[in-house]
C-alpha positions as MATLAB code, in Angstrom:
seq = 'XXXXXXXXXXXXXXXXXXXXXXXXXXXXXXXXXXXXXXXXXXXXXXXXXXXXXXXXXXXXXXXXXXXXXXXXXXXXXXXXXXXXXXXXXXXXXXXXXXXXXXXXXXXXXXXXXXXXXXXXXXXXXXXXXXXXXXXXXXXXXXXXXXXXXXXXXXXXXXXXXXXXXXXXXXXXXXXXXXXXXXXXXXXXXXXXXXXXXXXXXXXXXXXXXXXXXXXXXXXXXXXXXXXXXXXXXXXXXXXXXXXXXXXXXXXXXXXXXXXXXXXXXXXXXXXXXXXXXXXXXXXXXXXXXXXXXXXXXXXXXXXXXXXXXXXXXXXXXXXXXXXXXXXXXXXXXXXXXXXXXXXXXXXXXXXXXXXXXXXXXXXXXXXXXXXXXXXXXXXXXXXXXXXXXXXXXXXXXXXXXXXXXXXXXXXXXXXXXXXXXXXXXXXXXXXXXXXXXXXXXXXXXXXXXXXXXXXXXXXXXXXXX';
ca = [
      63.913  112.982  122.570;
      66.455  111.366  124.873;
      69.802  112.698  123.604;
      71.769  110.264  125.754;
      69.911  107.195  124.449;
      70.271  108.325  120.844;
      73.970  109.106  121.271;
      74.583  105.690  122.815;
      72.629  104.018  120.036;
      74.672  105.802  117.387;
      77.917  104.872  119.122;
      76.809  101.247  119.226;
      75.841  101.207  115.544;
      79.080  102.840  114.354;
      81.300  100.692  116.580;
      79.739   97.336  115.717;
      79.569   98.120  112.008;
      83.185   99.332  111.913;
      84.336   96.209  113.719;
      82.788   93.984  111.073;
      85.648   94.979  108.753;
      88.586   95.393  111.114;
      89.031   91.685  112.040;
      88.838   90.683  108.372;
      91.506   93.236  107.500;
      93.878   92.173  110.286;
      93.330   88.474  109.730;
      93.597   88.453  105.933;
      96.661   90.718  105.884;
      98.596   88.083  107.811;
      97.299   85.205  105.692;
      98.142   86.975  102.443;
     101.658   87.598  103.790;
     101.999   83.913  104.650;
     100.873   82.838  101.188;
     103.220   85.258   99.449;
     106.088   84.077  101.671;
     105.340   80.484  100.603;
     105.501   81.572   96.961;
     108.763   83.437   97.528;
     110.373   80.440   99.199;
     109.052   77.680   96.907;
     108.372   79.403   93.593;
     105.074   77.490   93.240;
     102.608   79.551   91.234;
      99.476   78.421   93.104;
     100.767   80.267   96.188;
     101.122   83.446   94.143;
      97.631   83.056   92.707;
      96.249   82.501   96.196;
      98.024   85.604   97.534;
      96.572   87.717   94.727;
      93.097   86.238   95.155;
      92.906   86.863   98.902;
      94.668   90.197   98.502;
      91.680   91.517   96.534;
      89.279   90.606   99.345;
      91.664   92.162  101.846;
      91.871   95.504  100.022;
      88.064   95.740   99.746;
      87.730   95.347  103.517;
      90.593   97.758  104.162;
      88.763  100.488  102.244;
      85.441   99.876  104.008;
      87.126   99.815  107.407;
      88.719  103.174  106.663;
      85.401  104.768  105.685;
      83.528  103.497  108.749;
      86.369  104.566  111.037;
      86.022  108.164  109.850;
      82.340  108.096  110.816;
      83.314  106.974  114.311;
      85.512  110.022  114.730;
      82.690  112.232  113.519;
      80.228  110.983  116.130;
      82.846  111.344  118.894;
      83.119  115.051  118.155;
      79.415  115.637  117.675;
      77.758  113.472  120.340;
      80.430  113.135  123.028;
      82.151  116.505  123.327;
      82.246  116.467  127.152;
      83.786  113.027  127.055;
      86.322  114.113  124.429;
      87.228  117.099  126.567;
      87.672  114.927  129.662;
      89.922  112.300  128.028;
      91.500  114.337  125.232;
      94.848  114.772  126.966;
      95.183  110.994  127.339;
      93.506  109.766  124.157;
      95.422  112.191  121.966;
      98.749  110.382  122.327;
      97.856  106.769  121.355;
      95.398  107.825  118.653;
      97.915  110.252  117.134;
     100.572  107.539  117.061;
      98.040  105.154  115.498;
      97.343  107.648  112.710;
     100.881  108.910  112.130;
     102.768  105.638  112.523;
     100.572  102.552  112.203;
      97.996  103.742  109.663;
     100.641  105.561  107.608;
     102.714  102.370  107.585;
      99.913  100.079  106.467;
      98.358  102.440  103.890;
     101.687  103.407  102.289;
     102.966   99.874  101.894;
      99.554   98.584  100.857;
      99.721  100.892   97.854;
     103.229   99.679   97.094;
     102.042   96.068   97.390;
      98.968   96.534   95.180;
     100.819   98.199   92.299;
     104.172   96.514   92.798;
     103.416   93.036   91.460;
     106.186   92.116   88.971;
     107.396   95.719   89.053;
     109.588   95.856   92.139;
     112.022   93.255   93.507;
     110.350   90.236   95.104;
     111.969   90.816   98.483;
     110.767   94.414   98.657;
     107.290   93.397   97.513;
     107.128   90.653  100.152;
     108.361   93.071  102.810;
     105.567   95.445  101.826;
     102.760   93.037  102.691;
     104.447   92.062  105.957;
     104.690   95.739  106.914;
     100.989   96.070  106.074;
     100.182   93.147  108.381;
     102.358   94.593  111.150;
     100.776   98.017  110.654;
      97.249   96.650  111.062;
      98.234   95.036  114.378;
      99.968   98.198  115.564;
      96.809  100.170  114.779;
      94.825   97.710  116.898;
      97.326   98.055  119.754;
      97.135  101.840  120.030;
      93.349  101.949  119.657;
      92.951   99.234  122.263;
      95.295  101.189  124.542;
      92.770  104.042  124.469;
      89.829  101.700  125.040;
      91.603   99.825  127.833;
      92.150  103.118  129.633;
      88.366  103.524  129.695;
      88.081  100.102  131.319;
      90.953  100.624  133.764;
      92.216  104.247  133.944;
      95.936  104.411  134.803;
      98.813  106.860  134.379;
      96.763  110.017  134.878;
      96.015  112.764  137.353;
      92.682  114.511  137.727;
      92.782  118.300  137.518;
      89.814  119.675  139.498;
      90.308  123.172  138.070;
      89.834  122.057  134.464;
      87.701  118.996  135.244;
      89.917  116.866  132.997;
      92.049  113.776  133.299;
      95.636  114.683  132.407;
      98.335  112.302  131.174;
     101.017  111.562  133.750;
     102.643  108.371  132.425;
     102.278  107.325  128.782;
     104.156  104.137  129.611;
     101.457  103.194  132.122;
      98.780  103.707  129.463;
     100.641  101.466  126.999;
     101.251   98.743  129.625;
      97.774   98.763  131.147;
      96.927   95.376  132.720;
      93.718   95.241  130.695;
      95.577   96.026  127.449;
      98.091   93.227  128.059;
      95.378   90.635  127.431;
      92.799   92.603  125.440;
      95.285   93.027  122.600;
      96.182   89.322  122.085;
      92.528   88.384  122.687;
      91.470   90.719  119.876;
      94.277   89.696  117.522;
      93.561   85.994  117.966;
      89.909   86.759  117.220;
      91.019   88.508  114.010;
      93.055   85.467  112.989;
      90.010   83.273  113.535;
      87.929   85.657  111.412;
      90.410   85.558  108.547;
      90.746   81.787  108.855;
      87.014   81.120  108.818;
      86.474   83.434  105.866;
      89.194   81.552  103.986;
      87.538   78.237  104.895;
      84.100   79.392  103.694;
      85.243   80.781  100.338;
      87.539   77.828   99.643;
      84.674   75.441  100.492;
      82.413   77.184   97.974;
      84.954   76.603   95.195;
      85.855   73.050   96.201;
      82.218   72.003   96.499;
      81.954   72.931   92.803;
      85.276   71.224   92.030;
      86.904   74.485   90.957;
      90.453   75.793   91.419;
      91.546   72.829   93.512;
      95.234   73.792   93.595;
      94.604   77.229   95.100;
      91.567   76.462   97.213;
      92.795   73.244   98.787;
      95.849   75.154  100.002;
      93.651   78.012  101.204;
      91.351   75.599  103.012;
      94.189   73.980  104.965;
      95.716   77.347  105.825;
      92.342   78.620  107.008;
      91.766   75.539  109.147;
      95.196   75.734  110.808;
      94.832   79.483  111.392;
      91.380   79.043  112.896;
      92.583   76.334  115.269;
      95.601   78.373  116.419;
      93.476   81.494  116.747;
      90.757   79.699  118.721;
      93.250   78.236  121.202;
      94.868   81.641  121.633;
      91.471   83.335  121.868;
      90.355   81.190  124.796;
      93.732   81.234  126.551;
      93.970   85.037  126.411;
      90.256   85.295  127.329;
      90.912   83.251  130.462;
      93.682   85.618  131.534;
      91.598   88.648  130.583;
      88.777   87.337  132.768;
      91.069   87.333  135.796;
      92.163   90.897  135.121;
      88.521   91.905  134.622;
      87.624   90.429  138.007;
      90.219   92.686  139.610;
      89.535   95.871  137.670;
      85.790   95.580  136.880;
      84.211   93.046  139.249;
      80.715   94.278  138.359;
      81.271   93.267  134.734;
      82.303   89.763  135.782;
      79.291   89.437  138.078;
      76.997   90.657  135.297;
      78.509   88.178  132.834;
      77.172   85.384  135.058;
      74.122   87.224  136.429;
      75.637   86.442  139.814;
      73.645   88.499  142.306;
      75.084   87.118  145.528;
      78.772   86.754  146.340;
      79.799   83.107  146.022;
      82.806   80.948  146.845;
      83.058   78.713  144.926;
      81.041   80.098  142.000;
      79.599   78.052  139.148;
      79.340   79.085  135.508;
      75.982   78.557  133.826;
      76.111   77.381  130.230;
      72.414   78.001  129.715;
      69.608   79.406  131.839;
      65.834   79.471  131.513;
      64.012   81.960  133.696;
      63.661   85.711  134.003;
      65.528   87.734  131.388;
      68.018   89.159  133.877;
      68.771   85.733  135.394;
      67.543   86.781  138.844;
      65.012   83.941  139.121;
      66.193   80.934  137.074;
      63.788   78.057  136.487;
      66.420   75.815  134.942;
      70.167   76.283  134.719;
      72.884   74.053  133.273;
      75.956   74.862  135.367;
      79.618   73.899  135.465;
      80.676   73.804  139.126;
      83.697   75.918  140.158;
      84.147   77.250  136.609;
      83.418   80.934  137.347;
      85.747   80.882  140.335;
      88.551   79.546  138.131;
      87.805   82.010  135.338;
      87.777   84.932  137.746;
      90.427   84.055  140.312;
      92.497   81.153  138.964;
      91.411   78.882  141.829;
      88.458   76.522  141.951;
      87.198   77.846  145.298;
      87.888   81.570  144.763;
      85.322   84.158  145.791;
      83.485   86.104  143.097;
      81.586   89.181  144.229;
      77.912   89.422  143.399;
      75.944   92.262  141.824;
      74.059   93.171  145.008;
      77.195   93.475  147.177;
      78.998   95.487  144.502;
      76.019   97.801  144.091;
      76.088   98.561  147.823;
      79.873   99.041  147.735;
      79.698  101.451  144.776;
      76.922  103.490  146.388;
      79.165  104.061  149.391;
      82.159  104.881  147.198;
      80.592  106.934  144.392;
      77.276  108.081  145.858;
      73.648  107.161  145.165;
      72.891  105.618  141.781;
      72.417  102.406  139.837;
      75.834  100.922  139.026;
      74.558   97.728  137.419;
      74.911   97.206  133.645;
      71.997   95.846  131.666;
      72.459   92.250  132.745;
      70.530   90.377  129.983;
      72.897   91.799  127.364;
      76.069   91.091  129.334;
      74.905   87.585  130.282;
      73.862   86.453  126.818;
      76.482   88.485  124.960;
      79.217   86.654  126.847;
      77.696   83.264  126.061;
      77.155   84.050  122.400;
      80.820   85.052  122.095;
      82.033   81.912  123.869;
      79.594   79.602  122.063;
      80.504   80.925  118.621;
      84.203   80.632  119.477;
      83.802   77.002  120.531;
      81.856   76.228  117.358;
      84.652   77.648  115.195;
      87.237   75.622  117.089;
      85.233   72.434  116.493;
      84.893   73.249  112.796;
      88.680   73.671  112.556;
      89.329   70.325  114.258;
      86.724   68.542  112.129;
      88.060   70.129  108.961;
      91.668   69.199  109.685;
      90.645   65.601  110.304;
      88.556   65.371  107.129;
      91.288   66.911  104.961;
      94.221   64.942  106.393;
      96.745   63.555  103.896;
      95.343   65.674  101.097;
      91.825   64.280  101.243;
      88.732   66.328  100.421;
      85.247   65.492  101.795;
      82.613   64.241   99.353;
      79.554   64.995  101.493;
      77.598   68.104  100.396;
      76.538   68.908  103.964;
      80.177   69.299  105.040;
      80.775   71.958  102.389;
      77.540   73.734  103.350;
      78.607   73.746  106.997;
      81.948   75.231  106.026;
      80.325   77.932  103.890;
      77.806   79.009  106.526;
      80.500   79.059  109.202;
      81.444   82.463  107.756;
      78.704   83.985  109.935;
      80.233   82.793  113.215;
      83.248   85.142  113.634;
      81.120   88.216  112.993;
      78.605   87.062  115.603;
      81.388   86.372  118.094;
      83.203   89.652  117.472;
      80.044   91.754  117.714;
      78.825   89.986  120.840;
      82.242   90.418  122.454;
      82.425   94.148  121.821;
      78.844   94.711  122.978;
      79.611   92.781  126.167;
      82.820   94.772  126.744;
      81.203   98.175  126.300;
      77.805   97.462  127.860;
      79.396   95.677  130.814;
      81.224   98.906  131.744;
      77.989  100.875  132.127;
      77.029  103.232  133.692;
      80.616  104.399  133.237;
      82.301  105.870  130.184;
      85.594  105.853  132.090;
      85.278  103.341  134.901;
      85.096  105.056  138.266;
      85.739  108.536  136.812;
      83.153  109.627  134.262;
      79.584  108.404  133.914;
      78.080  107.958  130.482;
      75.443  110.612  131.083;
      78.190  113.135  131.886;
      80.031  112.625  128.590;
      77.305  113.460  126.110;
      77.380  116.796  124.244;
      75.241  119.330  126.132;
      74.442  121.546  123.152;
      73.475  118.891  120.600;
      69.742  118.310  120.353;
      68.067  114.959  120.130;
      66.778  115.847  116.676;
      70.305  116.451  115.408;
      71.527  113.141  116.778;
      68.507  111.317  115.354;
      69.050  112.867  111.935;
      72.732  111.867  111.825;
      71.821  108.409  113.142;
      69.286  107.848  110.371;
      71.567  109.258  107.675;
      74.551  107.168  108.669;
      72.459  104.055  109.206;
      71.122  104.447  105.664;
      74.673  105.010  104.437;
      75.791  101.883  106.232;
      72.991   99.963  104.575;
      74.231  101.065  101.150;
      77.835  100.246  102.087;
      76.754   96.842  103.345;
      75.107   96.023  100.021;
      78.132   97.266   98.082;
      80.556   95.407  100.379;
      78.616   92.147  100.200;
      78.272   92.460   96.454;
      81.976   93.077   95.921;
      82.986   90.312   98.308;
      80.695   87.789   96.599;
      81.809   88.919   93.147;
      85.507   88.506   93.849;
      85.103   85.445   96.098;
      83.336   83.551   93.298;
      85.901   84.484   90.670;
      88.698   82.141   89.688;
      92.153   83.077   90.963;
      94.092   85.125   88.392;
      96.043   83.208   85.801;
      99.704   84.118   85.660;
     101.139   85.104   82.254;
     103.914   83.071   80.762;
     107.326   84.445   81.714;
     109.014   86.534   79.024;
     112.547   87.804   78.647;
     111.338   90.983   76.982;
     110.389   93.869   79.215;
     107.406   96.066   78.488;
     107.865   99.785   77.935;
     106.284  100.436   81.330;
     108.729   98.058   83.071;
     111.700   99.648   81.299;
     110.593  103.093   82.429;
     110.124  101.891   85.989;
     113.545  100.219   86.003;
     115.100  103.447   84.733;
     113.287  105.422   87.463;
     114.661  103.123   90.158;
];
């Protein structure tokens, strides 16, 4: 059995599955905080009901994201021990801060938020959900700092005696040029995910003429969030593309299947031909677009795969330094295409719901409901493109993927863990989908009539405070 192939397959499965939940968690945490803030400021009960409704879906995803994240750590230690040894001095700092600061912040205040309804002061309860939202974004920042170092290693020195990269400047790691735009690009994508999910669930209720007060508000909030997130997603992606051209020109060339250096370079929206794009039969191209995406000018030069392959052979020695181009080419287009589709849905939805209107065409509600698939497609395609486009490097220019795999772990062991965890993920997927559908189809909770008399539990809690 090919241990390297199996280890890479397991990494891909765990990463993609984990990242199904993370964007929902980050996106919904912000939206719940916004809804609760609206309730705090206006006193309108439908905002409170909406915050509680979406808070349930948020907590389900938070729990599943936590479980799948633990599995990721497990496979790092089992399958990639040489990699962990090489980067441990650098990865230890941001990941430790993520666990001790960001995750502690979000998990602690999430518990306070869940059990604090009508038990703690409104201001403190509102602060709790905002700290949860901030904590989720801080977690993303420190994890992306570690990943960005793999794309563009900075702030380190290589120790030939130990064969390890050693941290020299933590500030450089946290201000990596790749991280500067990867972080907002990811966060905007999370906002789009939360917004689209809100649109889809609200559309399901409104199509059945249920819970109009809560769901009409949720629909508008989801549409606005999706539009803002989409604009930010593409703006940050444009800037990230320019950084990628400087730090990983092979990834940019592979994203276009550009084999020969070109100035200016066109961007193909769609190509029919060989799978790797080497011999196109038909291609729909936008002139100058790749040059602008990569360099910021319409006549900028973009290096091709063949020239970069020759350059890397001279610099790093014999070998194949090309990623698997069909995946990078189509992964990039799937990500961009799904993002554009979500932006169009947001614009269409805002137009159709202007001045408090609600559409009366069944196909519009069906489109809104099925749009829930789009952010997960875009997020998965984007991560696959990011990680596959770096190949054959684990750490670009420093450590090849084949050099990071655990030398003492057999293919049978990796295959066994892969099958076990894939089966576990299948069970979790069924449970997650079932819980999400169950709670998404429920009516928002009805608020009890206010009473001047305190319960025994509330009196005890007040005494404790």
